[in-house]
């Protein structure tokens, strides 16, 4: 086992995410079998191999912890105080189409809080990580603090699901909002790496609907944004909780207010 347990959950999250990212990078461009998951969703051999690599690191270092993996499901007690949330390849459709715009996400929930998280970018070798207080990015041997900023004006919108929380059939209604497009530059990268980008100042914001509790896709990015001081709420502007519906992650309060205004306006129009 190449990973030597340092005793730090944050460093373990980073090591596990990097292990998965290495597999994703090595398998990129190779012929891959698709494994149908229904409703147009699928996994590839790379998803499965990445998750196996992540689990190997986690199970070696924390054998008593529970794990929830996107592909393999739950290992250990589902109500465990400590549960690792693993998304081994977020952006499978991108990857299968020959684009390395993906992420490997690993987060640790202890009780109700995410206390450690990492999101690795296989295309650059960067890994964004936090111990719940300090938001950092590492590339090679260089480590620096994450600093959110709205300067890019880029806002990602998740279009892979409807937005029932605000009464919209599809997130494309947000992209059609004239105020939104006048102030921001909408983007759809189809990977939750974009949430980590908000913490890093590469995106001004991110919007999605969906349940956030033990969400293997979003937990790592949300933890990074919170540690970096971003404004993070559900789609109604309420504090994130186990009952939270949807997500707005914004670089600052002003950006968040503007995005919340767009969402409220479209929700009212959709009723």
GROMACS .gro file of C-alpha atoms in nm:
model
  271
    1UNK     CA    1   0.000   0.000   0.000
    2UNK     CA    2   0.166   0.327  -0.114
    3UNK     CA    3  -0.027   0.546   0.131
    4UNK     CA    4   0.124   0.589   0.476
    5UNK     CA    5  -0.139   0.695   0.728
    6UNK     CA    6  -0.045   1.036   0.869
    7UNK     CA    7  -0.331   1.038   1.116
    8UNK     CA    8  -0.497   1.329   0.936
    9UNK     CA    9  -0.841   1.274   0.783
   10UNK     CA   10  -0.783   1.564   0.543
   11UNK     CA   11  -0.459   1.417   0.415
   12UNK     CA   12  -0.628   1.078   0.384
   13UNK     CA   13  -0.908   1.235   0.177
   14UNK     CA   14  -0.646   1.395  -0.046
   15UNK     CA   15  -0.449   1.071  -0.084
   16UNK     CA   16  -0.762   0.876  -0.169
   17UNK     CA   17  -0.878   1.131  -0.427
   18UNK     CA   18  -0.535   1.137  -0.588
   19UNK     CA   19  -0.530   0.756  -0.605
   20UNK     CA   20  -0.857   0.764  -0.795
   21UNK     CA   21  -0.738   1.048  -1.017
   22UNK     CA   22  -0.428   0.853  -1.115
   23UNK     CA   23  -0.644   0.564  -1.233
   24UNK     CA   24  -0.875   0.800  -1.424
   25UNK     CA   25  -0.577   0.963  -1.595
   26UNK     CA   26  -0.413   0.630  -1.685
   27UNK     CA   27  -0.733   0.489  -1.838
   28UNK     CA   28  -0.822   0.804  -2.031
   29UNK     CA   29  -0.859   0.738  -2.404
   30UNK     CA   30  -0.865   0.359  -2.369
   31UNK     CA   31  -1.163   0.154  -2.492
   32UNK     CA   32  -1.407   0.137  -2.200
   33UNK     CA   33  -1.711  -0.077  -2.140
   34UNK     CA   34  -2.023   0.111  -2.033
   35UNK     CA   35  -2.235  -0.021  -1.747
   36UNK     CA   36  -2.596   0.098  -1.775
   37UNK     CA   37  -2.747   0.250  -1.460
   38UNK     CA   38  -3.085   0.344  -1.610
   39UNK     CA   39  -3.240   0.671  -1.728
   40UNK     CA   40  -2.951   0.740  -1.960
   41UNK     CA   41  -2.693   0.721  -1.681
   42UNK     CA   42  -2.397   0.488  -1.698
   43UNK     CA   43  -2.062   0.407  -1.544
   44UNK     CA   44  -1.746   0.300  -1.722
   45UNK     CA   45  -1.465   0.065  -1.631
   46UNK     CA   46  -1.274   0.375  -1.522
   47UNK     CA   47  -1.545   0.470  -1.269
   48UNK     CA   48  -1.524   0.123  -1.117
   49UNK     CA   49  -1.144   0.110  -1.114
   50UNK     CA   50  -1.117   0.458  -0.964
   51UNK     CA   51  -1.360   0.372  -0.687
   52UNK     CA   52  -1.168   0.053  -0.612
   53UNK     CA   53  -0.847   0.257  -0.578
   54UNK     CA   54  -1.013   0.512  -0.349
   55UNK     CA   55  -1.167   0.239  -0.132
   56UNK     CA   56  -0.836   0.059  -0.104
   57UNK     CA   57  -0.679   0.369   0.051
   58UNK     CA   58  -0.971   0.440   0.283
   59UNK     CA   59  -1.025   0.083   0.402
   60UNK     CA   60  -0.653   0.039   0.469
   61UNK     CA   61  -0.629   0.355   0.680
   62UNK     CA   62  -0.976   0.362   0.840
   63UNK     CA   63  -1.114   0.006   0.839
   64UNK     CA   64  -1.380   0.086   1.100
   65UNK     CA   65  -1.533   0.378   0.911
   66UNK     CA   66  -1.841   0.341   0.690
   67UNK     CA   67  -1.815   0.427   0.320
   68UNK     CA   68  -2.077   0.527   0.065
   69UNK     CA   69  -1.947   0.490  -0.290
   70UNK     CA   70  -2.142   0.593  -0.597
   71UNK     CA   71  -2.075   0.262  -0.772
   72UNK     CA   72  -2.041   0.008  -0.489
   73UNK     CA   73  -2.291   0.151  -0.242
   74UNK     CA   74  -2.256   0.132   0.135
   75UNK     CA   75  -1.987  -0.049   0.326
   76UNK     CA   76  -2.028  -0.062   0.703
   77UNK     CA   77  -2.308   0.084   0.914
   78UNK     CA   78  -2.514   0.341   0.723
   79UNK     CA   79  -2.578   0.540   1.042
   80UNK     CA   80  -2.213   0.544   1.144
   81UNK     CA   81  -2.088   0.868   1.295
   82UNK     CA   82  -1.803   0.857   1.042
   83UNK     CA   83  -1.891   0.796   0.679
   84UNK     CA   84  -1.674   0.855   0.373
   85UNK     CA   85  -1.860   0.976   0.063
   86UNK     CA   86  -1.694   0.876  -0.265
   87UNK     CA   87  -1.764   0.993  -0.619
   88UNK     CA   88  -1.487   0.822  -0.818
   89UNK     CA   89  -1.540   0.998  -1.152
   90UNK     CA   90  -1.775   1.296  -1.160
   91UNK     CA   91  -1.828   1.378  -1.525
   92UNK     CA   92  -1.858   1.029  -1.671
   93UNK     CA   93  -2.029   1.154  -1.988
   94UNK     CA   94  -1.744   1.399  -2.045
   95UNK     CA   95  -1.488   1.125  -1.988
   96UNK     CA   96  -1.657   0.873  -2.218
   97UNK     CA   97  -1.671   1.139  -2.490
   98UNK     CA   98  -1.296   1.198  -2.466
   99UNK     CA   99  -1.287   1.502  -2.238
  100UNK     CA  100  -1.089   1.498  -1.914
  101UNK     CA  101  -1.315   1.757  -1.746
  102UNK     CA  102  -1.391   1.537  -1.445
  103UNK     CA  103  -1.331   1.516  -1.072
  104UNK     CA  104  -1.265   1.252  -0.808
  105UNK     CA  105  -1.447   1.353  -0.489
  106UNK     CA  106  -1.387   1.220  -0.139
  107UNK     CA  107  -1.548   1.362   0.176
  108UNK     CA  108  -1.579   1.250   0.537
  109UNK     CA  109  -1.901   1.313   0.730
  110UNK     CA  110  -1.864   1.295   1.104
  111UNK     CA  111  -2.200   1.334   1.271
  112UNK     CA  112  -2.374   1.599   1.062
  113UNK     CA  113  -2.061   1.784   0.949
  114UNK     CA  114  -1.816   1.728   0.665
  115UNK     CA  115  -1.484   1.741   0.848
  116UNK     CA  116  -1.247   1.656   0.563
  117UNK     CA  117  -1.279   1.665   0.186
  118UNK     CA  118  -1.083   1.654  -0.137
  119UNK     CA  119  -1.164   1.705  -0.503
  120UNK     CA  120  -0.893   1.597  -0.746
  121UNK     CA  121  -0.859   1.720  -1.105
  122UNK     CA  122  -0.699   1.442  -1.314
  123UNK     CA  123  -0.633   1.681  -1.604
  124UNK     CA  124  -0.401   1.911  -1.408
  125UNK     CA  125  -0.290   1.694  -1.117
  126UNK     CA  126  -0.434   1.951  -0.877
  127UNK     CA  127  -0.620   1.846  -0.566
  128UNK     CA  128  -0.841   2.083  -0.369
  129UNK     CA  129  -0.873   1.981  -0.006
  130UNK     CA  130  -0.979   2.095   0.339
  131UNK     CA  131  -0.981   1.985   0.701
  132UNK     CA  132  -1.307   2.174   0.744
  133UNK     CA  133  -1.129   2.498   0.832
  134UNK     CA  134  -0.841   2.551   0.591
  135UNK     CA  135  -0.913   2.545   0.214
  136UNK     CA  136  -0.605   2.448   0.013
  137UNK     CA  137  -0.496   2.337  -0.332
  138UNK     CA  138  -0.189   2.129  -0.408
  139UNK     CA  139  -0.018   2.091  -0.741
  140UNK     CA  140   0.299   1.888  -0.724
  141UNK     CA  141   0.482   2.006  -0.414
  142UNK     CA  142   0.326   2.352  -0.416
  143UNK     CA  143   0.042   2.418  -0.171
  144UNK     CA  144  -0.154   2.742  -0.157
  145UNK     CA  145  -0.472   2.871   0.002
  146UNK     CA  146  -0.796   2.888  -0.194
  147UNK     CA  147  -0.934   3.239  -0.243
  148UNK     CA  148  -1.285   3.271  -0.389
  149UNK     CA  149  -1.355   3.558  -0.626
  150UNK     CA  150  -1.641   3.658  -0.857
  151UNK     CA  151  -1.409   3.831  -1.104
  152UNK     CA  152  -1.457   3.571  -1.381
  153UNK     CA  153  -1.835   3.614  -1.385
  154UNK     CA  154  -1.862   3.246  -1.478
  155UNK     CA  155  -2.154   3.058  -1.321
  156UNK     CA  156  -2.214   2.687  -1.374
  157UNK     CA  157  -2.568   2.551  -1.383
  158UNK     CA  158  -2.637   2.180  -1.347
  159UNK     CA  159  -2.873   2.084  -1.629
  160UNK     CA  160  -2.878   1.709  -1.566
  161UNK     CA  161  -3.195   1.713  -1.355
  162UNK     CA  162  -3.518   1.911  -1.316
  163UNK     CA  163  -3.556   2.178  -1.049
  164UNK     CA  164  -3.868   2.071  -0.856
  165UNK     CA  165  -3.768   2.275  -0.551
  166UNK     CA  166  -3.842   2.596  -0.740
  167UNK     CA  167  -4.105   2.455  -0.974
  168UNK     CA  168  -3.898   2.444  -1.292
  169UNK     CA  169  -3.905   2.154  -1.534
  170UNK     CA  170  -3.546   2.224  -1.638
  171UNK     CA  171  -3.255   2.442  -1.532
  172UNK     CA  172  -3.236   2.590  -1.882
  173UNK     CA  173  -3.493   2.848  -1.769
  174UNK     CA  174  -3.220   3.004  -1.558
  175UNK     CA  175  -2.993   3.033  -1.861
  176UNK     CA  176  -3.270   3.216  -2.048
  177UNK     CA  177  -3.302   3.482  -1.778
  178UNK     CA  178  -3.196   3.815  -1.929
  179UNK     CA  179  -3.066   3.958  -1.599
  180UNK     CA  180  -2.860   3.644  -1.545
  181UNK     CA  181  -2.698   3.657  -1.887
  182UNK     CA  182  -2.636   4.032  -1.868
  183UNK     CA  183  -2.444   4.005  -1.541
  184UNK     CA  184  -2.293   3.657  -1.555
  185UNK     CA  185  -2.151   3.418  -1.812
  186UNK     CA  186  -2.339   3.088  -1.779
  187UNK     CA  187  -2.143   2.765  -1.816
  188UNK     CA  188  -2.228   2.395  -1.813
  189UNK     CA  189  -1.922   2.176  -1.755
  190UNK     CA  190  -2.119   1.875  -1.626
  191UNK     CA  191  -1.888   1.790  -1.338
  192UNK     CA  192  -1.884   1.897  -0.975
  193UNK     CA  193  -1.523   2.002  -1.021
  194UNK     CA  194  -1.698   2.334  -1.093
  195UNK     CA  195  -1.801   2.357  -0.726
  196UNK     CA  196  -1.437   2.337  -0.620
  197UNK     CA  197  -1.369   2.603  -0.883
  198UNK     CA  198  -1.596   2.841  -0.688
  199UNK     CA  199  -1.378   2.800  -0.380
  200UNK     CA  200  -1.068   2.853  -0.595
  201UNK     CA  201  -1.188   3.172  -0.766
  202UNK     CA  202  -1.220   3.003  -1.106
  203UNK     CA  203  -1.599   3.033  -1.097
  204UNK     CA  204  -1.827   3.300  -0.950
  205UNK     CA  205  -2.101   3.053  -0.865
  206UNK     CA  206  -2.268   2.717  -0.906
  207UNK     CA  207  -2.638   2.621  -0.906
  208UNK     CA  208  -2.809   2.282  -0.881
  209UNK     CA  209  -3.119   2.119  -0.739
  210UNK     CA  210  -3.128   1.789  -0.553
  211UNK     CA  211  -3.089   1.647  -0.204
  212UNK     CA  212  -2.761   1.738  -0.038
  213UNK     CA  213  -2.762   1.491   0.252
  214UNK     CA  214  -2.475   1.243   0.208
  215UNK     CA  215  -2.445   1.349  -0.154
  216UNK     CA  216  -2.135   1.182  -0.298
  217UNK     CA  217  -2.125   1.433  -0.585
  218UNK     CA  218  -2.148   1.761  -0.396
  219UNK     CA  219  -2.028   1.708  -0.036
  220UNK     CA  220  -1.659   1.765  -0.111
  221UNK     CA  221  -1.718   2.081  -0.314
  222UNK     CA  222  -1.958   2.223  -0.056
  223UNK     CA  223  -1.703   2.164   0.221
  224UNK     CA  224  -1.436   2.342   0.017
  225UNK     CA  225  -1.664   2.639  -0.049
  226UNK     CA  226  -1.765   2.671   0.317
  227UNK     CA  227  -1.404   2.653   0.434
  228UNK     CA  228  -1.307   2.918   0.177
  229UNK     CA  229  -1.571   3.159   0.304
  230UNK     CA  230  -1.809   3.137   0.008
  231UNK     CA  231  -2.180   3.204   0.055
  232UNK     CA  232  -2.352   2.866   0.039
  233UNK     CA  233  -2.726   2.801   0.078
  234UNK     CA  234  -3.006   2.593  -0.065
  235UNK     CA  235  -3.214   2.723  -0.356
  236UNK     CA  236  -3.440   2.917  -0.120
  237UNK     CA  237  -3.150   3.098   0.039
  238UNK     CA  238  -3.173   2.894   0.358
  239UNK     CA  239  -2.880   2.744   0.543
  240UNK     CA  240  -2.777   2.402   0.417
  241UNK     CA  241  -2.905   2.120   0.635
  242UNK     CA  242  -2.998   1.753   0.610
  243UNK     CA  243  -3.329   1.867   0.461
  244UNK     CA  244  -3.171   2.114   0.218
  245UNK     CA  245  -3.305   2.114  -0.135
  246UNK     CA  246  -3.060   2.226  -0.397
  247UNK     CA  247  -2.749   2.438  -0.378
  248UNK     CA  248  -2.624   2.786  -0.451
  249UNK     CA  249  -2.250   2.823  -0.399
  250UNK     CA  250  -2.131   3.178  -0.463
  251UNK     CA  251  -1.795   3.348  -0.428
  252UNK     CA  252  -1.943   3.627  -0.216
  253UNK     CA  253  -2.267   3.759  -0.070
  254UNK     CA  254  -2.330   4.001  -0.358
  255UNK     CA  255  -2.303   3.725  -0.618
  256UNK     CA  256  -2.522   3.499  -0.408
  257UNK     CA  257  -2.791   3.767  -0.378
  258UNK     CA  258  -2.791   3.818  -0.754
  259UNK     CA  259  -2.821   3.445  -0.823
  260UNK     CA  260  -3.094   3.403  -0.562
  261UNK     CA  261  -3.286   3.687  -0.728
  262UNK     CA  262  -3.265   3.513  -1.067
  263UNK     CA  263  -3.385   3.184  -0.915
  264UNK     CA  264  -3.674   3.350  -0.731
  265UNK     CA  265  -3.782   3.535  -1.043
  266UNK     CA  266  -3.779   3.220  -1.257
  267UNK     CA  267  -3.957   3.022  -0.984
  268UNK     CA  268  -4.233   3.281  -0.974
  269UNK     CA  269  -4.260   3.282  -1.354
  270UNK     CA  270  -4.278   2.903  -1.360
  271UNK     CA  271  -4.571   2.880  -1.121
   0.00000   0.00000   0.00000
